[in-house]
PDB file of C-alpha atoms and ligand atoms in Angstrom:
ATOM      1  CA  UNK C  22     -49.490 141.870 -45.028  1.00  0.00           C
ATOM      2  CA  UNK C  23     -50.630 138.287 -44.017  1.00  0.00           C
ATOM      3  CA  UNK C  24     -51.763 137.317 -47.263  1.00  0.00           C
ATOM      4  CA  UNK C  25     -48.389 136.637 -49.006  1.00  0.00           C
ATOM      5  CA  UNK C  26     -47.441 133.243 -50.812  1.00  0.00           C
ATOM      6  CA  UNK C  27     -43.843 132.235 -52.674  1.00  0.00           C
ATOM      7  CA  UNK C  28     -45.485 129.684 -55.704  1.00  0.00           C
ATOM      8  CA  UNK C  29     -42.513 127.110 -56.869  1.00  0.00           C
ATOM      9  CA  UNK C  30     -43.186 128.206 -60.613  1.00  0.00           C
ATOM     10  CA  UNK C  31     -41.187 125.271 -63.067  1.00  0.00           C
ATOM     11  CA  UNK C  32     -43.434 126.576 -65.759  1.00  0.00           C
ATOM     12  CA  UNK C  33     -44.982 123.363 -66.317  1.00  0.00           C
ATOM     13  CA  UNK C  34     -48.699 122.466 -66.371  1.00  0.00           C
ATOM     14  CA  UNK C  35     -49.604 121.753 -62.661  1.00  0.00           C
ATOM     15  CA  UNK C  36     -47.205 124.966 -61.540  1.00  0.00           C
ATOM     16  CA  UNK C  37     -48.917 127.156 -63.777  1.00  0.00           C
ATOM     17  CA  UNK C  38     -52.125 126.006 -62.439  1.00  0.00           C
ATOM     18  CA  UNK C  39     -50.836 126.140 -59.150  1.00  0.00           C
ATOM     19  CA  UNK C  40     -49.543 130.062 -59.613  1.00  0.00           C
ATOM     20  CA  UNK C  41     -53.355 131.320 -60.902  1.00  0.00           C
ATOM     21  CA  UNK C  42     -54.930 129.168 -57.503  1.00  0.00           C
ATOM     22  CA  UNK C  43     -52.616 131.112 -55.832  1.00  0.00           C
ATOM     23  CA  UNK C  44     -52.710 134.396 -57.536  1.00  0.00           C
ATOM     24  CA  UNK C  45     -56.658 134.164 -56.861  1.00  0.00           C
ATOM     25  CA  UNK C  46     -55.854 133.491 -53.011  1.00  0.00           C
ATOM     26  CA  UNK C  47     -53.142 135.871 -51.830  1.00  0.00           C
ATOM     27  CA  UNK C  48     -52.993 139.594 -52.239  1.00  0.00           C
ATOM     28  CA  UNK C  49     -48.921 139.302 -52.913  1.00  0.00           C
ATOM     29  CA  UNK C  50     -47.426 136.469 -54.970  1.00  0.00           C
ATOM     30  CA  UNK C  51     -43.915 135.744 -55.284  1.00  0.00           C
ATOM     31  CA  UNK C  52     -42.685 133.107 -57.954  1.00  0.00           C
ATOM     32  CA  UNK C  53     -39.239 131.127 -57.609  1.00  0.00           C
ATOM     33  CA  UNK C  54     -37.978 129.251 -60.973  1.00  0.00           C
ATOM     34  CA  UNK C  55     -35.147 126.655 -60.199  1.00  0.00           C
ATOM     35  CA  UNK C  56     -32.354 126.256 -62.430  1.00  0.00           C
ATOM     36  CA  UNK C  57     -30.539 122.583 -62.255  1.00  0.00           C
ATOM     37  CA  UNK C  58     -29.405 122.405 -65.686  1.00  0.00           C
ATOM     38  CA  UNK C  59     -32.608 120.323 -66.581  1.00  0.00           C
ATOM     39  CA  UNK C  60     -32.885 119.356 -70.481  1.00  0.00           C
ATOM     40  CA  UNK C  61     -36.194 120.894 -70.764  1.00  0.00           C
ATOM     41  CA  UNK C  62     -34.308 124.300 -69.781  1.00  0.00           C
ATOM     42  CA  UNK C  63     -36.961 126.144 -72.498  1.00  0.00           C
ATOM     43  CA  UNK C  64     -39.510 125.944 -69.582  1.00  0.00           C
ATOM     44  CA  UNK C  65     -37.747 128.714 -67.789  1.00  0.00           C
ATOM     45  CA  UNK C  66     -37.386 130.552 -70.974  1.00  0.00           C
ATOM     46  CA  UNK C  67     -41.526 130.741 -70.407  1.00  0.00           C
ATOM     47  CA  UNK C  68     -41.655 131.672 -66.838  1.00  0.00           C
ATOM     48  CA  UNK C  69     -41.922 135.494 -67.420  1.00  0.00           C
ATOM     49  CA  UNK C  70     -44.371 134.743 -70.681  1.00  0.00           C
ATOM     50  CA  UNK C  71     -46.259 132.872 -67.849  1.00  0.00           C
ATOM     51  CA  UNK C  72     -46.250 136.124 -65.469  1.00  0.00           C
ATOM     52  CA  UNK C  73     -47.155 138.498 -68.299  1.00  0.00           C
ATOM     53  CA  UNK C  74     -50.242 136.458 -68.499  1.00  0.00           C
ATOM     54  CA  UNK C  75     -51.300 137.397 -64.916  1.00  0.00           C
ATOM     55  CA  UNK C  76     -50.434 141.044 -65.038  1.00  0.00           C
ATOM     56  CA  UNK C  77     -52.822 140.992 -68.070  1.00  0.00           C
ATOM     57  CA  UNK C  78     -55.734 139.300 -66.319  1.00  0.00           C
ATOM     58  CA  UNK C  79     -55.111 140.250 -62.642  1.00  0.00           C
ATOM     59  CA  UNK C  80     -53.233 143.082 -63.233  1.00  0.00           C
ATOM     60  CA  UNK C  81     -50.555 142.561 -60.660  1.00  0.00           C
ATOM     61  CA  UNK C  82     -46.920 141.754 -60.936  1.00  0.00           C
ATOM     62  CA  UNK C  83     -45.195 138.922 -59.664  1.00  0.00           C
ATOM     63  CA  UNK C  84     -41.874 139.181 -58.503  1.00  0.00           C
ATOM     64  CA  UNK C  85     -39.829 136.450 -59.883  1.00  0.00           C
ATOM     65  CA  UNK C  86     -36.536 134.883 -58.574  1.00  0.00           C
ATOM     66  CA  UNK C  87     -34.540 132.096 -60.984  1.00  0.00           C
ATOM     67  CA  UNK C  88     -32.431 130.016 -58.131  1.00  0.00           C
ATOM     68  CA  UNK C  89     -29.351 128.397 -59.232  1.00  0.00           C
ATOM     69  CA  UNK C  90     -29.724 124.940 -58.216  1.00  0.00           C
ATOM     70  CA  UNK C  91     -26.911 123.430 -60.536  1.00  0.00           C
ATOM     71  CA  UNK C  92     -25.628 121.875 -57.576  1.00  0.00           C
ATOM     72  CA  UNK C  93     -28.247 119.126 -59.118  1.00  0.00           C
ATOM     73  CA  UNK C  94     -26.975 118.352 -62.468  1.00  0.00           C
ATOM     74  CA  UNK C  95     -23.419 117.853 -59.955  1.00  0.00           C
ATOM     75  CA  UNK C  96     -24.757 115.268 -57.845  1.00  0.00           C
ATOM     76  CA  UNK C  97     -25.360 113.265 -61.118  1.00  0.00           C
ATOM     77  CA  UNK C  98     -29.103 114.441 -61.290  1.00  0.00           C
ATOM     78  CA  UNK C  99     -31.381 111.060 -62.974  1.00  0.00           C
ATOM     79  CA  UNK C 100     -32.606 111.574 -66.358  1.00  0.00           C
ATOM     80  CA  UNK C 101     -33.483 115.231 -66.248  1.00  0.00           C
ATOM     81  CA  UNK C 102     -30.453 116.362 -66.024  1.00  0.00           C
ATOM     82  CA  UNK C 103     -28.848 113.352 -68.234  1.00  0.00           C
ATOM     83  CA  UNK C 104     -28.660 113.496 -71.530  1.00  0.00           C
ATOM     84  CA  UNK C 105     -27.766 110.064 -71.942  1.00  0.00           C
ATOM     85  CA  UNK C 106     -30.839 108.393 -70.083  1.00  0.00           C
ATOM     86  CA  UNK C 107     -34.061 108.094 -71.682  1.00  0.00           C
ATOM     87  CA  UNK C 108     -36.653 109.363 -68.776  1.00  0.00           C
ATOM     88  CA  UNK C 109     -39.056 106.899 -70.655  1.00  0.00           C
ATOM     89  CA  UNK C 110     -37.001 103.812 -68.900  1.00  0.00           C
ATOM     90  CA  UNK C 111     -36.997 103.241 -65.411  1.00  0.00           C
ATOM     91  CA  UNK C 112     -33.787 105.419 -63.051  1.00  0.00           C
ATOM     92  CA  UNK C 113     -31.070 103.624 -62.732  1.00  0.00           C
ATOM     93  CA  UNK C 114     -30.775 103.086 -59.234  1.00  0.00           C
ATOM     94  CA  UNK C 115     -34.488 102.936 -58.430  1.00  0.00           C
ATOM     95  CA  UNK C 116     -36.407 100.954 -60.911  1.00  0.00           C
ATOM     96  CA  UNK C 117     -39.550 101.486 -59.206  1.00  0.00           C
ATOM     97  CA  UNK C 118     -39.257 105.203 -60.259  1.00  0.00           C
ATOM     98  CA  UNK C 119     -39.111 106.545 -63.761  1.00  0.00           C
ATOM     99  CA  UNK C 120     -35.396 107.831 -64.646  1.00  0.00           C
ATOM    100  CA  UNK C 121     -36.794 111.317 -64.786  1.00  0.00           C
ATOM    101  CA  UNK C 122     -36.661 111.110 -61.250  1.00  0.00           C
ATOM    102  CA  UNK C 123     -33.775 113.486 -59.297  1.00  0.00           C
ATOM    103  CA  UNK C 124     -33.288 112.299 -55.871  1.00  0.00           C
ATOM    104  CA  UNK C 125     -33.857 115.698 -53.204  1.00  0.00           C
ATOM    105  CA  UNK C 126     -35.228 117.800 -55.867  1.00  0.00           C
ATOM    106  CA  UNK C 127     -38.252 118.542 -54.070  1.00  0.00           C
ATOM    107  CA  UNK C 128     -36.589 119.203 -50.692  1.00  0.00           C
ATOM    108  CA  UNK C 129     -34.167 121.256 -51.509  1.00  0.00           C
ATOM    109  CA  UNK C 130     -36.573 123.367 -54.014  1.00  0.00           C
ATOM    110  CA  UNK C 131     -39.147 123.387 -50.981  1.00  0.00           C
ATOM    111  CA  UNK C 132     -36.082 124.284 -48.527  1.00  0.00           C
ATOM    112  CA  UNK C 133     -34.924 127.388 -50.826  1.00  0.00           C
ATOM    113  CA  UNK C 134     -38.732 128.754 -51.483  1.00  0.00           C
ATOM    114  CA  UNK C 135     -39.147 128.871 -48.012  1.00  0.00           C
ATOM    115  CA  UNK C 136     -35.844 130.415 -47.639  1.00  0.00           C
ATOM    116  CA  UNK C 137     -36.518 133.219 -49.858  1.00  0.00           C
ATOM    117  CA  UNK C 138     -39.794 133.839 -48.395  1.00  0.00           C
ATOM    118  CA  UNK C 139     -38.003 134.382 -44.771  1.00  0.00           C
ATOM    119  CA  UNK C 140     -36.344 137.320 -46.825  1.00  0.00           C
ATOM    120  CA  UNK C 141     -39.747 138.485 -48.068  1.00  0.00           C
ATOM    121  CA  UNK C 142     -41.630 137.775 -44.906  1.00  0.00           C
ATOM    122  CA  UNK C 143     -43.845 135.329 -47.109  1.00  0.00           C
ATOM    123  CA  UNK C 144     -44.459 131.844 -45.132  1.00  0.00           C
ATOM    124  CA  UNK C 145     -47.190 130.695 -47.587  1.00  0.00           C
ATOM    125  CA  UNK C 146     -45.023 128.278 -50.058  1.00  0.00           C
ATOM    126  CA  UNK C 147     -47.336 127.032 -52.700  1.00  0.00           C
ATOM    127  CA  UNK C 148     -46.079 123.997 -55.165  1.00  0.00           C
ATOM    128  CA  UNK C 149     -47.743 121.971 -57.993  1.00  0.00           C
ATOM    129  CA  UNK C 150     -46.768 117.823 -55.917  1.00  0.00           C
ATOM    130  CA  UNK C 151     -49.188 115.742 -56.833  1.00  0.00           C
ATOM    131  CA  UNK C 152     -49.410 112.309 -55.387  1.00  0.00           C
ATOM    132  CA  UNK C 153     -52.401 110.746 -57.894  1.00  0.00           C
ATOM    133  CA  UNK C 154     -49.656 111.232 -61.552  1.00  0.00           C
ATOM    134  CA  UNK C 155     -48.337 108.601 -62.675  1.00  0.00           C
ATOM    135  CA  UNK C 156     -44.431 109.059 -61.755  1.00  0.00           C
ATOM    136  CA  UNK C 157     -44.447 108.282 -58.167  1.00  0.00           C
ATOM    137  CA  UNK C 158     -42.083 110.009 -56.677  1.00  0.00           C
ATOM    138  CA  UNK C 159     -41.693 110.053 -52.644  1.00  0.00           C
ATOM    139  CA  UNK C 160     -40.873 113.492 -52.931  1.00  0.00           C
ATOM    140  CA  UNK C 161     -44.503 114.813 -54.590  1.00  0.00           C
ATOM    141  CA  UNK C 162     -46.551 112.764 -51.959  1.00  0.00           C
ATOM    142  CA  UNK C 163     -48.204 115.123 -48.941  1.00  0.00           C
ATOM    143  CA  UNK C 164     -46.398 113.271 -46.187  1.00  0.00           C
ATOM    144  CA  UNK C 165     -43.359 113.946 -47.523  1.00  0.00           C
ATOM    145  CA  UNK C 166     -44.415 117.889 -47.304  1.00  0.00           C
ATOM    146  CA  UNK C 167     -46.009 117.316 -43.949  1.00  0.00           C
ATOM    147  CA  UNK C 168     -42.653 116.541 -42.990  1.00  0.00           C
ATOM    148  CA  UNK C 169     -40.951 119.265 -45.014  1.00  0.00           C
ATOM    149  CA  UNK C 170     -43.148 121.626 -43.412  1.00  0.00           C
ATOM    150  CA  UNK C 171     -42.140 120.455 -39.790  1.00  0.00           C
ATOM    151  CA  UNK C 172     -38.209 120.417 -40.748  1.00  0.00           C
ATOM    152  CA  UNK C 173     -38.989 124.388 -41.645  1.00  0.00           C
ATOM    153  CA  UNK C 174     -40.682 125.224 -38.237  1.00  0.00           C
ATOM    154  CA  UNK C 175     -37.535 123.499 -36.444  1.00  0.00           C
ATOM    155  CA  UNK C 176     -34.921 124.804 -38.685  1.00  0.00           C
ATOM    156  CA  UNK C 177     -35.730 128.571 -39.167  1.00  0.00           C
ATOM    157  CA  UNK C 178     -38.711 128.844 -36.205  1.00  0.00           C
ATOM    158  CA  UNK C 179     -41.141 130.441 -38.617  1.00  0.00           C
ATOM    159  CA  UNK C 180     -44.487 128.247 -39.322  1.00  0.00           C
ATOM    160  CA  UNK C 181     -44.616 127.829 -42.951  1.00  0.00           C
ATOM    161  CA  UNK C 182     -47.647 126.041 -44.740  1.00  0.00           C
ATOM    162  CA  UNK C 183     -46.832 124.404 -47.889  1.00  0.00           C
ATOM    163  CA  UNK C 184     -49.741 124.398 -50.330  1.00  0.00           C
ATOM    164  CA  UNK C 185     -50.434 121.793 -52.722  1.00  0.00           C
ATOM    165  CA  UNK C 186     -54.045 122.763 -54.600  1.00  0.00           C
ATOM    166  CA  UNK C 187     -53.384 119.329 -57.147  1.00  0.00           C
ATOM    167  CA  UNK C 188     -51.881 117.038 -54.202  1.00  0.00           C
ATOM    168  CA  UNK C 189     -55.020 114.965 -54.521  1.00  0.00           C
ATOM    169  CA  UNK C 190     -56.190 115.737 -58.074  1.00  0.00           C
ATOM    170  CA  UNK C 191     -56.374 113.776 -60.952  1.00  0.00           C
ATOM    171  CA  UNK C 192     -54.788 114.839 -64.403  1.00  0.00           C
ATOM    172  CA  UNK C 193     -58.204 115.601 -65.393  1.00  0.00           C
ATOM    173  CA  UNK C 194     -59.392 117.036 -62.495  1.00  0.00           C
ATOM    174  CA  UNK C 195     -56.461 119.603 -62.684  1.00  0.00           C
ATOM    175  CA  UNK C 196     -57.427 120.685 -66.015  1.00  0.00           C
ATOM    176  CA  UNK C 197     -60.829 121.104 -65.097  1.00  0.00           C
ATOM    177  CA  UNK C 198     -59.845 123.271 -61.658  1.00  0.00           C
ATOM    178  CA  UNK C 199     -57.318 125.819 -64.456  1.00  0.00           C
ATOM    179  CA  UNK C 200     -60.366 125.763 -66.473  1.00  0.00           C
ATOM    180  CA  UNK C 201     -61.788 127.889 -63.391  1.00  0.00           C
ATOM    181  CA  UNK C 202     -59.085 130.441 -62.681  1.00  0.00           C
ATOM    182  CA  UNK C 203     -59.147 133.276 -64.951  1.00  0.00           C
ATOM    183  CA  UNK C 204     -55.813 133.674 -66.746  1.00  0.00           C
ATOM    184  CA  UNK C 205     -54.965 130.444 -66.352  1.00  0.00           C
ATOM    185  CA  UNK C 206     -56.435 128.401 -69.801  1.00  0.00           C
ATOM    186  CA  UNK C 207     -54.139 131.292 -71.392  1.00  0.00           C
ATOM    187  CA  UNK C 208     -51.214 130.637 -69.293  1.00  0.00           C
ATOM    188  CA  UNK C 209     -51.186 127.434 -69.745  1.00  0.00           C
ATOM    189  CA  UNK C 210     -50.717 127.983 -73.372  1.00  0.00           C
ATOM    190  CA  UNK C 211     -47.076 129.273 -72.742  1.00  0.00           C
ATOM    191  CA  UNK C 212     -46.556 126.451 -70.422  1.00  0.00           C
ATOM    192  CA  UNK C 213     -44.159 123.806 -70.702  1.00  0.00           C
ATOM    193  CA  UNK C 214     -44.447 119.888 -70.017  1.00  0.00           C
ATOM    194  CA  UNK C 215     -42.348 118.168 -72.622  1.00  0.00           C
ATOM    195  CA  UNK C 216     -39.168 116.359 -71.449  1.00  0.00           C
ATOM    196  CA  UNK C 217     -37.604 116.672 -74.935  1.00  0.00           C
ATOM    197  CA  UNK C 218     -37.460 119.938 -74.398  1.00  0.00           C
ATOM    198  CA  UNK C 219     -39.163 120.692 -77.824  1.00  0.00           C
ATOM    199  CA  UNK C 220     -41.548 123.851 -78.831  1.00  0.00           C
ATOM    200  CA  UNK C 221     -43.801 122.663 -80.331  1.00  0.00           C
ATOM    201  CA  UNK C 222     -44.529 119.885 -77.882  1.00  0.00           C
ATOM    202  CA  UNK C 223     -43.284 116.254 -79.284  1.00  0.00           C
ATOM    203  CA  UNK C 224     -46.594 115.049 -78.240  1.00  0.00           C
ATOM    204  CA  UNK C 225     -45.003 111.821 -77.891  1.00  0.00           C
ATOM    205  CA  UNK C 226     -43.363 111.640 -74.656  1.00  0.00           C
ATOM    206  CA  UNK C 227     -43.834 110.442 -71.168  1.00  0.00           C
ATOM    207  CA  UNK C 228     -44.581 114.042 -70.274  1.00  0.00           C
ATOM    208  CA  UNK C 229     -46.478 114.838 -73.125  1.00  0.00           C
ATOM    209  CA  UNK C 230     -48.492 111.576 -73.205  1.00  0.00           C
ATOM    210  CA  UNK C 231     -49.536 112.124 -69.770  1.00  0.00           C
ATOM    211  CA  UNK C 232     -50.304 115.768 -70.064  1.00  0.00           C
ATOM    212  CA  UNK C 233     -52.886 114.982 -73.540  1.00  0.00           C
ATOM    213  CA  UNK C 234     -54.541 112.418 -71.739  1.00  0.00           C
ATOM    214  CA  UNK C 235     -55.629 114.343 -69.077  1.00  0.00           C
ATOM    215  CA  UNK C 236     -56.728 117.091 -71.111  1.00  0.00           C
ATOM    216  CA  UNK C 237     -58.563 114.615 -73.428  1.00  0.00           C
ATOM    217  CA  UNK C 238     -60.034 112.790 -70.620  1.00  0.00           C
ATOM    218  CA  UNK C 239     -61.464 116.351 -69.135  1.00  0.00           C
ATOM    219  CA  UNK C 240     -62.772 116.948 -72.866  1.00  0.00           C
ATOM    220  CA  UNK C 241     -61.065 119.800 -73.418  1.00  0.00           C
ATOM    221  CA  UNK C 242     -58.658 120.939 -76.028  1.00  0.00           C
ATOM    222  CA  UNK C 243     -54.865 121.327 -74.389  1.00  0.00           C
ATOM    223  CA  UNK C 244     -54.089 125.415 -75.837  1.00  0.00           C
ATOM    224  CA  UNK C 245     -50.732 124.137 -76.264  1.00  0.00           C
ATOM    225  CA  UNK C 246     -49.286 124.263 -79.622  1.00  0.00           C
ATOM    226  CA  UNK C 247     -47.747 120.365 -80.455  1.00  0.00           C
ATOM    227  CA  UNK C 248     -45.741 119.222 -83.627  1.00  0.00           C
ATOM    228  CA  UNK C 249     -47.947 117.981 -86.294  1.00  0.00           C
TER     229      UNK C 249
HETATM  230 ZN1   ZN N   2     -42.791 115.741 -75.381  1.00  0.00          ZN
END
């Protein structure tokens, strides 16, 4: 089968929205989660909530994989994997980016999903980068995964495309595009964005912030439940 795509699925907003684009694209999805000891861990407590929702709507399954990537957290990790930085302040070694950034995250979470689809002869990798949030980081912009892409054809001589439906999208935009995919309003209610890790949302950080003022600037309500 061509039609076969591995979705990097964090169980945030823009991966969740990212899974039902792809879900409504491919005949087979695959979903990796990535495990690096992040403090917002309770998003991969979701993942298979998340899935449930497709089955219900689409009525397929999605095979999911949870990839140790602790290796992460040992290479000192920035603010997600810290508990003693606030990912509200700027990292510690790059204070253009926010402290939640985690220097390779992206490349070696791209390098593993494509990885794993060699084993499942899947060489559509589809991911929720964005280049137009707020945070910045080199490793969400498209010429990083341009370049990702091109490391993949040298390195395992299979052409993988890497997918990015949001790359380009505003906040508000991407609410607007889940608003579209059927499954996905519902999904996104077992979704998880908060960097305090809370459920309920705190509503009140970075993550949070960002994620009701796109939803708010869409005019929607977010179907997440937050803290009073
Ligand atoms: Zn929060």
């Amino acid at each position: 089968m061509e039609s076969r795509a591995v979705v990097l699925l964090s169980g945030g907003q823009d991966s969740v929205t990212s899974l039902f684009w792809a879900v409504h694209k491919y005949d087979e999805v695959h979903a990796v989660s990535f495990d690096y000891g992040q403090r917002h861990r309770v998003e991969l407590e979701q993942v298979p909530k998340i899935l449930d929702v497709v089955t219900q709507f689409h009525g397929n399954i999605v095979p999911h994989a949870v990839l140790d990537m602790s290796l992460l957290a040992q290479l000192g990790g920035g603010g997600l994997t810290n508990d003693n930085l606030d990912v509200s302040e700027p990292h510690p070694l790059a204070t253009e980016l926010p402290a939640s950034f985690v220097p390779g995250r992206n490349l070696l979470f791209l390098t593993a999903a494509a990885a794993y689809g060699y084993q499942h002869d899947a060489f559509n990798l589809v991911g929720g980068m964005c280049e137009t949030d707020f945070s910045g980081y080199p490793d969400c912009r498209r010429k990083t995964i341009d370049a990702i892409e091109d490391s993949l054809l040298r390195g395992m001589e299979r052409t993988f495309q890497i997918h990015t439906p949001l790359m380009h999208l505003t906040k508000e935009d991407s609410v607007s595009l889940a608003r579209t995919l059927s499954g996905c309003w519902e999904a996104l209610a077992e979704s998880h964005t908060c960097y305090e890790g809370h459920r309920p949302a705190c509503g009140g950080c970075p993550a949070c912030r960002i994620r009701l003022r796109g939803f708010c600037k869409a005019g929607e309500t977010d179907p997440l439940e937050y803290a009073a």
